[in-house]
């Protein structure tokens, strides 16, 4: 009997599953409980020469990211030699040790690795990304780039010409014109975040300048390492000691970048780009330091305003009105005080209407709904594990933690910090950090078609700038 | 991580030089077919508690009709506007509320849609994807089509009309492919066609192409495959199979001469584009031309970069790529001249260097460089469930086997340097190509005459 019963039961079950089961679509499925994320703990150790190494082992895929960071960057460019830090970073990989520029590049490409060097406002960095199988050869090259750059005059002549041509090309790009003008108006033209190399400052930089900048900046006392990837601590320590152990000296540099003045009043700046199919729009003001206790409230407020696809700006400008392919907003957080910016590229003939909608959203963000708040908090908190999926994502997150000197438990407390925000905190952040009455507005487009409409909005005084006032004259090249 | 074991092994073996013991590169997965024809591919990766859901519909701009161009891409947008049980705007609202992201993209051959979200919310992504596959038209309206039409026109303005050199690629397609070839128009379509698209066109297009039997669903990430498959069945089984889709075919054609074109643009510097016919994706010769592209312009020591940019300093930049698609390929050389340089000067050097490659094989080291770079790229992709999902999709669509990674990489490893020059000889004939000069307004004297 038992057997027969079991047979019948089996038949019944089979029949049941053959009947097409309709999914319940009356409401969205409820998610299971979130799975826990193992948040990595960053270790630190010291090389023989005293240089600090931040280290995180990530196994899984056999590759490694190694970054060397030194204090000092474009903010340290002398007024008459703007471009010097960038030139130094670029030339470091144009020949090093016993390899000239072509030989060095050949070796990097042959190994299939990435070895790059950059200058940011307050930091010089050399970054290596390599399969574990090529780590030794890759580190040899990295050592040469960091410790033995050749700085050949012919290489600088080449790079100089390349940079001058790039300056000329920037005049073609409405986006570059708009962003450059915006930075100049927020920070002031002489500020490190706003100033740009020009024909004369580039021509003013000599190989001796580059060598001098290098000697002062890329020193052991002024640098640290960040290692993330599939390599054991003892292994990488030995490899770094072997190559960088004799690197000594220098003094730790302190880079101070002045804060931008508070943005006062509302002024519109127009730059003519005849025939443009769209107008590049930028709205914003001076921002706030990363260390502010309001950081999390600002993050969620911005997610609601323009930091996600479902944000108000994107919904309004793109989905409701079809004025643009997209619209967004964000806060920049350098070591010093950064800025708030909202931006889009809108269709020329609706520029005035789009600007009007922007102004509405920048004002209305002072009130948020429970629904928006919940969605935004979940969006940032529950999606957080994505920041730890790859070696590069990890390196970027750890790097941010080091740069801003964030607390040791920062990664672990991020989710509760976000989920614990109240509506009052979010609305207060909007009131404090998004102030449409005190804002810079930049528009780059076809003034013959947009100017009347913009004037009719009566948003504030209008000033017209030329491309040359923003980017400087087009370099004369032959 | 057992899924990466084979790869790790490969690299360890490579450095010790015992190539004979190499294990195959692979993305471990299972394939299933539902009764309605939906193909389901599952891949486990427990690195972080996230999951990627990735759907490819085998429809792209090559499935469109003339005068109705841009449809597949317009459709990509419409698919986010709500469906029978998902209100307009809720596709994003619901996903963001669980910590997820989504997007889509369209090419000549396929459209993809994907969500990345916490693994605990997998059901939500499956609900959303199945709802728009099964019930899109229940929620469709002329108003929604109009709304996305405007967005797409602005996407086009941003990428074409308002971007320096933005009109070049469209001009090349129109002149490269014959009128009746389905690659003759840009994926984003023409402004007039976007204006003309009617609600009825949208309905017809959806019924034809967005059925389960024309779709492949990949789930990659923190999943238990058996449980994930049950979920897929729950959400997708009820969607009826559509009619079989006929894939587009292309007329056989050959560029018979050198077609010279010039357009004027708001730019400082003239730019030269050379477009040649080349093999379809994964077809014989595709890997060879891919390597040829890198030998010519990838890195400082590549032949064209070294001469044009580094030594002669007559170009600001140069790039070369092999773009193999389902119905054929295009091999493209693009170089921007330095001020005062005529494009003819660039073309002379390019022709000279390509000529050298036709007669003399590249060095072993040049070929090996490309292979090593491919190897590193594979490693990088192996770290991302999203990238692995795309590989599984692409290999399934274009090679008929989702786990074709090893075969793909083997194509390159098996190459002899002489194979490269043989293919270059076959495909890069200077008498059979489209030559486009984009010059600053009023400076047509800088163009190729």
Short mmCIF file of C-alpha atoms in Angstrom, two decimals, chain A residues 20-38 58-63 93-95 100-114 129-134 154-155 157-159 161-163 165-166 168-175 230 273-280 303 308-311 315 318-319 321-326 345-349 374-376 378-386 388-392 467 474 477-478, chain B residues 1 4 7-8 11-12 14-15 46-50 73 76-77 80-81 85 88-89 92-101 103 116 118-128 130-132 135 147-148 150-155 157-159 161-165 222-224 227 231 233-239 266-269 271 298-302 305-306 309-311 313 316-317 336-340 364-366 368-373 375-377 379-380 382-384:
data_model
loop_
_atom_site.label_atom_id
_atom_site.label_comp_id
_atom_site.label_asym_id
_atom_site.label_seq_id
_atom_site.Cartn_x
_atom_site.Cartn_y
_atom_site.Cartn_z
CA UNK A 20 1.07 26.17 -15.92
CA UNK A 21 1.49 27.94 -12.64
CA UNK A 22 0.70 31.62 -12.95
CA UNK A 23 3.11 33.90 -11.17
CA UNK A 24 1.61 36.30 -8.66
CA UNK A 25 2.11 39.71 -10.24
CA UNK A 26 -0.35 41.62 -8.13
CA UNK A 27 2.50 43.10 -6.14
CA UNK A 28 6.29 43.14 -6.51
CA UNK A 29 7.97 40.13 -4.85
CA UNK A 30 9.27 40.67 -1.34
CA UNK A 31 13.01 40.19 -1.10
CA UNK A 32 14.66 37.72 1.20
CA UNK A 33 16.79 39.03 4.06
CA UNK A 34 19.97 40.71 2.78
CA UNK A 35 23.03 38.46 2.90
CA UNK A 36 25.93 39.59 4.98
CA UNK A 37 28.95 41.17 3.39
CA UNK A 38 32.40 40.49 4.73
CA UNK A 58 41.80 39.65 -2.19
CA UNK A 59 41.94 36.18 -3.65
CA UNK A 60 39.81 34.84 -6.45
CA UNK A 61 41.31 36.30 -9.58
CA UNK A 62 45.12 36.29 -9.69
CA UNK A 63 45.95 39.93 -10.19
CA UNK A 93 56.75 56.95 -17.93
CA UNK A 94 58.50 58.34 -21.00
CA UNK A 95 61.69 56.44 -20.32
CA UNK A 100 64.08 54.87 -23.32
CA UNK A 101 60.45 55.85 -23.89
CA UNK A 102 59.83 53.30 -26.62
CA UNK A 103 61.62 50.49 -24.79
CA UNK A 104 59.73 51.13 -21.57
CA UNK A 105 56.41 51.21 -23.34
CA UNK A 106 57.32 48.05 -25.24
CA UNK A 107 58.07 46.22 -22.02
CA UNK A 108 54.80 47.35 -20.38
CA UNK A 109 52.73 46.39 -23.39
CA UNK A 110 54.50 43.07 -23.82
CA UNK A 111 53.75 42.08 -20.23
CA UNK A 112 50.11 43.04 -20.75
CA UNK A 113 50.16 45.15 -17.61
CA UNK A 114 49.02 48.67 -16.85
CA UNK A 129 47.76 46.66 -12.32
CA UNK A 130 49.19 43.28 -13.20
CA UNK A 131 48.47 39.55 -13.30
CA UNK A 132 50.26 37.83 -10.40
CA UNK A 133 52.23 35.81 -12.94
CA UNK A 134 53.97 39.02 -14.13
CA UNK A 154 63.23 65.34 -26.61
CA UNK A 155 60.42 63.57 -24.80
CA UNK A 157 59.33 68.58 -26.53
CA UNK A 158 56.99 65.91 -27.87
CA UNK A 159 54.64 66.04 -24.91
CA UNK A 161 53.50 69.94 -28.54
CA UNK A 162 50.87 67.29 -27.83
CA UNK A 163 49.52 69.34 -24.92
CA UNK A 165 47.35 70.77 -29.64
CA UNK A 166 45.04 69.38 -26.97
CA UNK A 168 43.39 73.91 -29.22
CA UNK A 169 41.05 70.93 -29.43
CA UNK A 170 39.35 71.85 -26.17
CA UNK A 171 37.82 74.79 -28.03
CA UNK A 172 35.70 72.29 -30.00
CA UNK A 173 34.13 70.75 -26.91
CA UNK A 174 31.16 72.49 -25.33
CA UNK A 175 31.43 70.21 -22.32
CA UNK A 230 45.98 38.10 -4.70
CA UNK A 273 28.81 78.18 -29.58
CA UNK A 274 27.09 79.04 -32.85
CA UNK A 275 25.17 76.16 -34.45
CA UNK A 276 25.18 74.01 -31.29
CA UNK A 277 22.35 71.45 -31.25
CA UNK A 278 22.29 71.47 -27.46
CA UNK A 279 23.10 73.83 -24.61
CA UNK A 280 25.48 72.61 -21.93
CA UNK A 303 20.56 60.72 -4.56
CA UNK A 308 20.24 58.20 -9.44
CA UNK A 309 18.15 57.37 -12.48
CA UNK A 310 14.90 57.90 -10.60
CA UNK A 311 16.14 61.21 -9.16
CA UNK A 315 12.82 62.29 -14.07
CA UNK A 318 14.53 63.47 -19.28
CA UNK A 319 11.41 61.44 -18.53
CA UNK A 321 9.82 66.62 -20.59
CA UNK A 322 12.25 64.85 -22.94
CA UNK A 323 14.50 67.95 -22.93
CA UNK A 324 17.72 65.92 -22.66
CA UNK A 325 19.25 62.46 -22.61
CA UNK A 326 19.78 62.86 -18.89
CA UNK A 345 23.01 69.01 -22.13
CA UNK A 346 19.57 70.14 -23.26
CA UNK A 347 18.02 70.63 -26.68
CA UNK A 348 18.73 74.18 -27.92
CA UNK A 349 15.14 75.27 -28.51
CA UNK A 374 13.35 55.19 1.93
CA UNK A 375 14.19 54.43 -1.67
CA UNK A 376 17.32 56.58 -1.64
CA UNK A 378 18.06 51.60 0.45
CA UNK A 379 19.62 52.37 -2.90
CA UNK A 380 22.86 53.56 -1.29
CA UNK A 381 22.94 51.09 1.61
CA UNK A 382 21.83 47.81 0.03
CA UNK A 383 23.88 48.26 -3.13
CA UNK A 384 27.01 48.94 -1.06
CA UNK A 385 28.55 45.44 -1.52
CA UNK A 386 29.27 46.33 -5.15
CA UNK A 388 33.98 45.43 -2.80
CA UNK A 389 33.59 43.11 -5.79
CA UNK A 390 36.78 43.79 -7.73
CA UNK A 391 40.39 44.63 -6.94
CA UNK A 392 40.00 48.00 -8.63
CA UNK A 467 35.53 80.81 -25.41
CA UNK A 474 43.93 79.03 -29.36
CA UNK A 477 50.74 76.08 -34.03
CA UNK A 478 52.47 75.18 -37.19
CA UNK B 1 37.01 30.21 -5.62
CA UNK B 4 38.61 30.50 -11.13
CA UNK B 7 42.31 30.20 -14.96
CA UNK B 8 44.75 30.45 -12.12
CA UNK B 11 48.63 31.47 -15.61
CA UNK B 12 50.84 29.52 -13.28
CA UNK B 14 52.25 29.90 -18.50
CA UNK B 15 55.03 31.38 -16.43
CA UNK B 46 30.03 34.13 -4.49
CA UNK B 47 32.63 36.93 -4.19
CA UNK B 48 30.09 39.48 -2.94
CA UNK B 49 26.35 39.02 -2.23
CA UNK B 50 25.33 40.57 -5.54
CA UNK B 73 17.23 51.28 -29.84
CA UNK B 76 15.44 49.62 -25.58
CA UNK B 77 14.17 52.87 -24.01
CA UNK B 80 11.91 50.75 -19.12
CA UNK B 81 8.60 52.63 -19.21
CA UNK B 85 2.01 45.02 -13.62
CA UNK B 88 5.57 53.87 -15.35
CA UNK B 89 8.74 54.81 -13.45
CA UNK B 92 13.74 52.01 -11.61
CA UNK B 93 11.93 52.87 -8.39
CA UNK B 94 11.54 49.25 -7.36
CA UNK B 95 15.08 48.28 -8.27
CA UNK B 96 16.64 51.25 -6.53
CA UNK B 97 14.59 50.50 -3.43
CA UNK B 98 16.42 47.17 -3.06
CA UNK B 99 19.86 48.63 -3.90
CA UNK B 100 19.90 47.72 -7.60
CA UNK B 101 20.94 49.36 -10.85
CA UNK B 103 20.59 49.67 -17.99
CA UNK B 116 22.85 44.38 -10.88
CA UNK B 118 21.77 42.36 -4.04
CA UNK B 119 21.38 38.60 -4.37
CA UNK B 120 18.51 38.48 -1.90
CA UNK B 121 16.37 40.50 -4.31
CA UNK B 122 16.80 38.25 -7.36
CA UNK B 123 13.06 37.68 -7.56
CA UNK B 124 12.44 41.36 -8.15
CA UNK B 125 14.69 41.49 -11.21
CA UNK B 126 13.02 38.36 -12.60
CA UNK B 127 9.57 39.83 -11.96
CA UNK B 128 10.51 43.03 -13.80
CA UNK B 130 9.40 38.75 -17.16
CA UNK B 131 6.70 41.38 -16.86
CA UNK B 132 8.04 43.45 -19.72
CA UNK B 135 3.00 42.18 -20.68
CA UNK B 147 8.31 60.70 -24.50
CA UNK B 148 11.13 58.30 -25.29
CA UNK B 150 12.30 62.95 -27.52
CA UNK B 151 14.86 61.40 -25.15
CA UNK B 152 16.41 59.39 -27.98
CA UNK B 153 16.58 62.45 -30.21
CA UNK B 154 18.55 64.16 -27.47
CA UNK B 155 20.78 61.14 -27.09
CA UNK B 157 22.16 65.21 -30.49
CA UNK B 158 24.57 64.50 -27.64
CA UNK B 159 26.47 61.77 -29.51
CA UNK B 161 25.10 66.54 -33.88
CA UNK B 162 26.66 68.28 -30.89
CA UNK B 163 29.93 66.35 -30.73
CA UNK B 164 33.08 67.14 -32.70
CA UNK B 165 33.43 64.65 -35.60
CA UNK B 222 25.78 34.85 -5.71
CA UNK B 223 23.17 32.20 -6.63
CA UNK B 224 22.40 28.55 -6.06
CA UNK B 227 16.99 27.57 -6.78
CA UNK B 231 12.60 31.18 -9.76
CA UNK B 233 10.51 29.08 -14.26
CA UNK B 234 8.07 30.66 -11.85
CA UNK B 235 8.30 34.04 -13.53
CA UNK B 236 8.84 33.11 -17.17
CA UNK B 237 6.99 29.83 -17.83
CA UNK B 238 3.67 31.57 -18.38
CA UNK B 239 4.92 33.77 -21.20
CA UNK B 266 33.17 72.79 -36.21
CA UNK B 267 36.63 71.44 -35.39
CA UNK B 268 40.18 72.75 -35.17
CA UNK B 269 41.93 69.76 -36.68
CA UNK B 271 40.69 63.89 -39.14
CA UNK B 298 47.95 49.89 -29.81
CA UNK B 299 50.72 51.39 -27.70
CA UNK B 300 53.69 53.61 -28.34
CA UNK B 301 55.54 50.92 -30.27
CA UNK B 302 52.66 50.14 -32.57
CA UNK B 305 51.53 55.45 -33.50
CA UNK B 306 55.29 55.26 -33.57
CA UNK B 309 52.63 60.52 -33.50
CA UNK B 310 56.00 59.72 -32.00
CA UNK B 311 58.55 60.13 -34.76
CA UNK B 313 54.71 64.14 -35.08
CA UNK B 316 47.80 64.04 -32.61
CA UNK B 317 46.46 60.52 -32.27
CA UNK B 336 43.79 63.24 -36.36
CA UNK B 337 46.27 65.56 -38.04
CA UNK B 338 48.43 68.10 -36.25
CA UNK B 339 47.80 71.73 -37.22
CA UNK B 340 48.91 72.53 -40.75
CA UNK B 364 56.84 37.16 -32.87
CA UNK B 365 57.02 39.75 -30.09
CA UNK B 366 54.40 41.99 -31.67
CA UNK B 368 52.82 37.88 -28.36
CA UNK B 369 52.20 41.37 -26.98
CA UNK B 370 48.59 41.21 -28.15
CA UNK B 371 48.14 37.74 -26.67
CA UNK B 372 49.49 38.85 -23.29
CA UNK B 373 47.18 41.85 -23.29
CA UNK B 375 45.14 37.38 -21.27
CA UNK B 376 45.13 40.29 -18.82
CA UNK B 377 41.81 41.48 -20.19
CA UNK B 379 41.48 38.15 -16.03
CA UNK B 380 39.88 41.53 -15.48
CA UNK B 382 36.69 37.22 -14.81
CA UNK B 383 36.40 39.42 -11.76
CA UNK B 384 33.06 40.90 -12.78
#
